[in-house]
Short mmCIF file of C-alpha atoms in Angstrom, two decimals:
data_model
loop_
_atom_site.label_atom_id
_atom_site.label_comp_id
_atom_site.label_asym_id
_atom_site.label_seq_id
_atom_site.Cartn_x
_atom_site.Cartn_y
_atom_site.Cartn_z
CA GLY A 1 7.23 -25.75 -16.96
CA THR A 2 8.82 -22.79 -18.72
CA ASP A 3 9.79 -19.94 -16.40
CA PRO A 4 7.13 -17.16 -16.63
CA GLY A 5 9.82 -14.49 -16.54
CA ARG A 6 11.55 -16.04 -19.55
CA LEU A 7 8.27 -16.23 -21.47
CA ALA A 8 7.57 -12.58 -20.72
CA GLU A 9 11.05 -11.60 -21.91
CA CYS A 10 10.57 -13.47 -25.19
CA LEU A 11 7.25 -11.70 -25.72
CA GLY A 12 8.81 -8.30 -25.13
CA LEU A 13 7.05 -7.74 -21.79
CA ASP A 14 8.45 -6.58 -18.48
CA ALA A 15 9.94 -9.80 -17.09
CA SER A 16 10.24 -8.37 -13.56
CA ARG A 17 6.46 -8.50 -13.20
CA PHE A 18 6.59 -12.26 -13.53
CA LYS A 19 9.50 -12.94 -11.21
CA GLY A 20 10.05 -12.83 -7.48
CA PRO A 21 10.49 -15.17 -4.52
CA THR A 22 6.94 -14.60 -3.25
CA GLN A 23 5.22 -15.29 -6.57
CA LEU A 24 3.91 -18.80 -6.10
CA GLY A 25 1.11 -18.43 -8.60
CA SER A 26 0.91 -17.03 -12.08
CA GLY A 27 -0.91 -13.98 -13.42
CA ALA A 28 -1.18 -10.43 -12.21
CA GLY A 29 -1.72 -10.00 -8.49
CA ALA A 30 -0.61 -13.50 -7.44
CA SER A 31 2.56 -12.27 -5.75
CA GLU A 32 0.67 -9.68 -3.69
CA GLU A 33 -1.81 -12.30 -2.51
CA ASP A 34 0.97 -14.75 -1.60
CA MET A 35 2.66 -11.98 0.35
CA LEU A 36 -0.47 -10.99 2.29
CA LEU A 37 -1.34 -14.59 3.08
CA GLY A 38 2.24 -15.52 3.89
CA GLY A 39 2.37 -13.98 7.35
CA GLY A 40 3.00 -10.60 8.94
CA GLY A 41 6.77 -10.95 8.63
CA LEU A 42 6.64 -10.38 4.89
CA LEU A 43 4.84 -7.08 5.48
CA GLU A 44 7.88 -5.80 7.40
CA ASP A 45 10.00 -5.83 4.25
CA ASP A 46 10.32 -2.36 2.70
CA GLU A 47 10.53 -3.99 -0.73
CA CYS A 48 6.87 -4.99 -0.40
CA PHE A 49 5.84 -1.34 -0.41
CA LYS A 50 8.03 0.02 -3.21
CA ASP A 51 5.03 0.35 -5.56
CA CYS A 52 2.79 2.05 -3.00
CA ALA A 53 1.88 5.69 -3.48
CA PRO A 54 3.52 8.21 -1.13
CA LEU A 55 1.55 9.94 1.60
CA LEU A 56 1.05 13.50 0.36
CA LEU A 57 0.08 16.22 2.82
CA THR A 58 -0.78 19.90 2.38
CA SER A 59 0.57 22.56 4.70
CA PRO A 60 -1.63 25.39 6.04
CA GLY A 61 0.07 27.59 3.45
CA GLY A 62 -1.15 25.35 0.61
CA THR A 63 2.14 23.62 -0.21
CA THR A 64 1.91 19.88 -0.96
CA PHE A 65 4.76 17.78 0.39
CA GLU A 66 5.55 14.10 0.91
CA PHE A 67 5.48 12.66 4.42
CA GLN A 68 8.88 10.97 4.67
CA GLY A 69 8.03 8.55 7.45
CA ALA A 70 8.55 8.52 11.20
CA VAL A 71 11.33 5.94 10.86
CA GLN A 72 13.51 8.51 9.04
CA ALA A 73 13.28 10.89 12.00
CA ALA A 74 13.81 8.04 14.45
CA LYS A 75 17.08 7.20 12.67
CA ASN A 76 18.11 10.89 12.63
CA VAL A 77 18.18 10.87 8.83
CA ILE A 78 15.95 13.93 8.96
CA ASP A 79 15.02 16.24 11.80
CA VAL A 80 11.67 15.56 13.41
CA SER A 81 10.56 19.10 12.52
CA GLN A 82 10.67 18.12 8.84
CA LEU A 83 7.90 15.53 9.20
CA LEU A 84 4.90 17.86 9.39
CA CYS A 85 5.86 20.77 7.15
CA PRO A 86 7.38 21.39 3.71
CA PRO A 87 11.21 21.32 3.52
CA GLU A 88 11.38 25.04 2.81
CA ALA A 89 9.24 25.92 5.85
CA VAL A 90 10.99 24.00 8.62
CA GLY A 91 10.59 25.79 11.93
CA ASP A 92 7.69 27.94 10.75
CA PRO A 93 4.64 27.10 12.94
CA GLU A 94 2.30 28.72 10.40
CA HIS A 95 3.24 26.03 7.86
CA THR A 96 3.31 23.09 10.28
CA LEU A 97 0.39 20.68 10.46
CA SER A 98 -1.47 20.43 13.74
CA ARG A 99 -2.54 17.08 15.18
CA ALA A 100 -6.16 17.51 14.04
CA THR A 101 -5.15 18.60 10.54
CA LEU A 102 -2.77 15.67 10.19
CA VAL A 103 -5.44 13.18 11.23
CA ASN A 104 -7.98 14.71 8.84
CA GLN A 105 -5.61 14.74 5.87
CA VAL A 106 -4.37 11.20 6.46
CA THR A 107 -7.97 9.97 6.73
CA LEU A 108 -8.85 11.74 3.48
CA ARG A 109 -5.85 10.25 1.67
CA ALA A 110 -6.82 6.76 2.82
CA ARG A 111 -10.45 7.27 1.81
CA GLU A 112 -9.32 8.45 -1.62
CA PHE A 113 -7.77 5.05 -2.23
CA ILE A 114 -10.86 3.28 -0.89
CA ALA A 115 -13.03 5.36 -3.24
CA ARG A 116 -10.67 4.54 -6.12
CA TYR A 117 -11.12 0.84 -5.38
CA TYR A 118 -14.92 1.13 -5.41
CA ASP A 119 -14.68 3.16 -8.61
CA GLY A 120 -13.91 -0.20 -10.25
CA ALA A 121 -11.43 1.01 -12.87
CA LEU A 122 -10.06 -1.85 -14.99
CA VAL A 123 -6.82 -2.38 -16.86
CA ALA A 124 -5.83 -4.94 -19.50
CA ASP A 125 -3.45 -7.64 -18.30
CA ASP A 126 -1.74 -7.49 -21.70
CA GLU A 127 0.72 -4.58 -21.75
CA LEU A 128 0.21 -3.90 -25.46
CA GLU A 129 -3.56 -3.69 -25.05
CA ARG A 130 -3.05 -1.52 -21.98
CA ALA A 131 -1.06 0.94 -24.04
CA THR A 132 -3.74 0.90 -26.75
CA ASP A 133 -6.53 1.55 -24.25
CA ALA A 134 -4.50 4.39 -22.73
CA SER A 135 -3.95 6.01 -26.12
CA ASN A 136 -7.70 5.81 -26.73
CA ASN A 137 -8.42 7.29 -23.30
CA HIS A 138 -9.88 3.97 -22.12
CA THR A 139 -7.94 3.68 -18.90
CA GLY A 140 -10.85 2.30 -16.96
CA ALA A 141 -12.35 5.66 -16.18
CA ASN A 142 -15.21 5.39 -18.69
CA SER A 143 -16.34 2.34 -20.66
CA LEU A 144 -14.19 -0.19 -18.80
CA ARG A 145 -15.48 0.95 -15.41
CA ASP A 146 -19.04 -0.10 -16.25
CA VAL A 147 -18.10 -3.68 -17.03
CA VAL A 148 -17.60 -4.94 -13.50
CA LEU A 149 -18.37 -4.58 -9.90
CA ARG A 150 -18.63 -8.17 -8.80
CA PRO A 151 -19.18 -9.40 -5.24
CA SER A 152 -16.00 -10.30 -3.38
CA GLY A 153 -14.92 -13.89 -3.95
CA GLU A 154 -16.00 -14.16 -7.58
CA LEU A 155 -13.72 -14.03 -10.59
CA ASP A 156 -11.47 -10.98 -10.55
CA ARG A 157 -10.68 -11.06 -14.28
CA LEU A 158 -13.11 -10.29 -17.06
CA SER A 159 -13.10 -10.21 -20.83
CA HIS A 160 -12.64 -6.92 -22.65
CA PRO A 161 -15.94 -5.18 -23.53
CA ASP A 162 -14.76 -4.74 -27.11
CA PRO A 163 -15.87 -7.91 -29.02
CA SER A 164 -12.75 -7.69 -31.18
CA LYS A 165 -10.65 -8.07 -28.00
CA LYS A 166 -12.63 -10.87 -26.35
CA ASP A 167 -9.43 -12.78 -25.54
CA VAL A 168 -7.96 -9.84 -23.63
CA LEU A 169 -8.47 -10.15 -19.88
CA LEU A 170 -9.12 -7.19 -17.61
CA SER A 171 -8.38 -6.86 -13.92
CA ARG A 172 -8.88 -4.14 -11.34
CA LEU A 173 -6.46 -1.24 -11.54
CA LEU A 174 -6.58 -1.16 -7.73
CA SER A 175 -7.29 -4.63 -6.36
CA GLU A 176 -8.34 -5.57 -2.81
CA ARG A 177 -4.77 -6.68 -2.19
CA ARG A 178 -3.22 -3.43 -3.35
CA LEU A 179 -5.73 -1.35 -1.40
CA TYR A 180 -4.90 -3.17 1.82
CA LEU A 181 -1.18 -2.88 1.11
CA GLN A 182 -1.57 0.88 0.59
CA LEU A 183 -3.34 1.26 3.95
CA VAL A 184 -0.63 -0.81 5.65
CA HIS A 185 1.97 1.44 4.03
CA PHE A 186 0.36 4.60 5.44
CA HIS A 187 0.14 2.99 8.88
CA ARG A 188 3.83 2.00 8.80
CA LEU A 189 4.86 5.53 7.83
CA LEU A 190 2.97 7.07 10.74
CA ASN A 191 3.11 4.64 13.66
CA PRO A 192 5.74 5.99 16.12
CA GLU A 193 6.13 2.75 18.09
CA LEU A 194 6.65 0.69 14.96
CA ALA A 195 9.00 3.35 13.60
CA ALA A 196 11.19 3.17 16.73
CA LYS A 197 11.45 -0.62 16.47
CA ARG A 198 12.24 -0.54 12.76
CA ALA A 199 14.77 2.26 13.18
CA LEU A 200 16.61 0.42 15.97
CA ALA A 201 16.69 -2.80 13.96
CA GLN A 202 18.07 -0.99 10.91
CA LEU A 203 20.68 0.90 12.94
CA LYS A 204 21.90 -2.33 14.59
CA ALA A 205 21.98 -4.09 11.23
CA VAL A 206 24.40 -1.40 10.01
CA ASP A 207 26.37 -1.25 13.27
CA PRO A 208 26.08 -4.38 15.46
CA LYS A 209 27.91 -2.49 18.25
CA CYS A 210 25.19 0.17 18.42
CA LYS A 211 24.31 0.67 22.10
CA LEU A 212 21.06 2.53 21.55
CA VAL A 213 17.90 1.05 23.02
CA GLU A 214 14.35 1.47 21.76
CA ALA A 215 13.61 4.22 24.31
CA ASP A 216 16.50 6.31 22.96
CA VAL A 217 15.22 6.05 19.40
CA HIS A 218 11.63 6.59 20.45
CA SER A 219 12.54 9.81 22.30
CA ARG A 220 13.51 11.42 18.99
CA LEU A 221 9.82 11.40 18.03
CA ALA A 222 8.56 12.82 21.34
CA SER A 223 7.49 16.21 19.98
CA VAL A 224 5.23 14.70 17.29
CA GLU A 225 4.41 11.34 18.88
CA HIS A 226 0.81 12.14 19.82
CA ALA A 227 0.00 13.56 16.38
CA LEU A 228 1.55 10.59 14.58
CA ALA A 229 -0.13 8.07 16.88
CA ALA A 230 -3.54 9.67 16.32
CA ALA A 231 -3.09 9.63 12.53
CA ALA A 232 -1.86 6.02 12.60
CA LYS A 233 -4.91 5.04 14.67
CA ALA A 234 -7.23 6.66 12.09
CA VAL A 235 -5.67 4.62 9.28
CA ASP A 236 -5.71 1.48 11.40
CA GLU A 237 -9.45 1.81 11.95
CA LEU A 238 -9.95 1.81 8.18
CA ARG A 239 -7.45 -1.00 7.68
CA ARG A 240 -9.23 -3.21 10.21
CA LYS A 241 -12.38 -3.12 8.10
CA SER A 242 -10.59 -5.04 5.35
CA CYS A 243 -11.10 -8.81 5.21
CA TYR A 244 -7.37 -9.13 4.57
CA HIS A 245 -6.75 -8.02 8.15
CA TRP A 246 -8.61 -10.93 9.76
CA VAL A 247 -8.60 -14.71 9.78
CA SER A 248 -11.99 -16.35 10.33
CA LEU A 249 -11.29 -19.21 12.72
CA THR A 250 -14.87 -20.43 12.26
CA ASP A 251 -14.33 -20.84 8.53
CA LEU A 252 -10.83 -22.21 9.00
CA PHE A 253 -11.58 -24.86 11.61
CA GLY A 254 -15.11 -25.46 10.39
CA VAL A 255 -13.63 -27.12 7.32
CA VAL A 256 -11.58 -29.42 9.56
CA ALA A 257 -14.58 -30.24 11.71
CA ARG A 258 -16.73 -31.08 8.70
CA ALA A 259 -13.96 -33.23 7.25
CA ARG A 260 -13.89 -35.30 10.43
#
């Protein structure tokens, strides 16, 4: 019954990894699974995506920049012209991404994460062993990668391939849960309709007397709406292929039927 966070603190580990309101289970990855299975409302919380990688794009001039998110333009935090070009090239059409280029780059970024998942890189659950493996260049890219690629639904933790570390458990560096969360993150950044709703909700949370309506906020994205919508659709098509996106009613109610 001892609090996992307290145990981690006593062992010199990062206690924050073992705390949190959504962590109903124990062990790495439990909180992400609880969040994904806990309903769509939890996926609206920005805190859920704080560990996700940013969406990096490359301008026609070769400059890499971070896509800041449609919601930032919808709230007027940044100008809409800053979404599709580097900060130093705002207003320069030669450095601004076209609709087709944006869709292609977003699709490539999403596929990079999918490929990284199938690469099967593993990491030790124990932080000390993780540091040791890293110092020995065993980050999952070589020997650890060959240990596992198990069918979905089987155990997601394995013993270390080194016999002297047989008690050390390994898990995927990029799990199914984290992959799906990353794709959801990209979709949230790009989707103009969702961005307008989120922006309006955040503006009214700050100022309850705000008289803006969703159409007013949405109009701020008009010049890039079609490009953003097309890129969001491309990510959504990949996201919909994940089992985490669907609930099998046959499996769900089949259990009930068999029980009766």
